[in-house]
Amino acid sequence: MLTAALLLSGIPAEVINRSMDTYRKMSDVFSDLCIYFFTFIMCHELLLIFGCDAS
């Protein structure tokens, strides 16, 4: 629906496709960062639970 609205507003399809590809890549990067951050927090908490001193 958003694509149709953008096409009706006069924006070329090529520009819309490039924008969609950019947003898709940005969402991939964001999800990777969330996974890395979650993994870091979990490892840190596990080290604290098992008494390993990482400092």
Short mmCIF file of C-alpha atoms in Angstrom, two decimals:
data_model
loop_
_atom_site.label_atom_id
_atom_site.label_comp_id
_atom_site.label_asym_id
_atom_site.label_seq_id
_atom_site.Cartn_x
_atom_site.Cartn_y
_atom_site.Cartn_z
CA MET A 1 0.00 0.00 0.00
CA LEU A 2 2.86 2.36 0.82
CA THR A 3 4.52 1.56 -2.51
CA ALA A 4 1.30 2.32 -4.38
CA ALA A 5 0.92 5.64 -2.57
CA LEU A 6 4.52 6.59 -3.40
CA LEU A 7 4.04 5.65 -7.06
CA LEU A 8 0.86 7.73 -7.24
CA SER A 9 2.70 10.70 -5.75
CA GLY A 10 5.08 10.67 -8.72
CA ILE A 11 8.18 9.06 -7.21
CA PRO A 12 9.89 6.77 -9.76
CA ALA A 13 9.73 3.02 -9.10
CA GLU A 14 13.54 2.74 -9.22
CA VAL A 15 13.91 5.19 -6.33
CA ILE A 16 11.29 3.29 -4.31
CA ASN A 17 13.02 -0.05 -4.95
CA ARG A 18 16.40 1.36 -3.89
CA SER A 19 14.85 2.79 -0.73
CA MET A 20 13.21 -0.53 0.10
CA ASP A 21 16.53 -2.34 -0.37
CA THR A 22 18.22 0.17 1.93
CA TYR A 23 15.58 -0.25 4.63
CA ARG A 24 15.81 -4.03 4.33
CA LYS A 25 19.59 -3.88 4.84
CA MET A 26 19.18 -1.51 7.78
CA SER A 27 16.71 -3.89 9.43
CA ASP A 28 19.17 -6.77 8.95
CA VAL A 29 21.94 -4.76 10.62
CA PHE A 30 19.62 -3.76 13.47
CA SER A 31 18.55 -7.35 14.13
CA ASP A 32 22.21 -8.49 14.09
CA LEU A 33 23.10 -5.80 16.63
CA CYS A 34 20.22 -6.88 18.86
CA ILE A 35 21.42 -10.49 18.75
CA TYR A 36 25.02 -9.49 19.53
CA PHE A 37 23.93 -7.27 22.41
CA PHE A 38 21.67 -9.99 23.84
CA THR A 39 24.50 -12.54 23.56
CA PHE A 40 26.93 -10.17 25.29
CA ILE A 41 24.51 -9.55 28.17
CA MET A 42 23.78 -13.28 28.56
CA CYS A 43 27.49 -14.18 28.61
CA HIS A 44 28.18 -11.44 31.13
CA GLU A 45 25.35 -12.60 33.38
CA LEU A 46 26.47 -16.23 33.14
CA LEU A 47 29.99 -15.22 34.14
CA LEU A 48 28.57 -13.38 37.14
CA ILE A 49 26.39 -16.34 38.12
CA PHE A 50 29.23 -18.86 37.96
CA GLY A 51 31.62 -16.56 39.81
CA CYS A 52 34.13 -15.86 37.06
CA ASP A 53 35.82 -12.50 37.57
CA ALA A 54 36.23 -10.84 34.17
CA SER A 55 37.31 -7.43 35.45
#
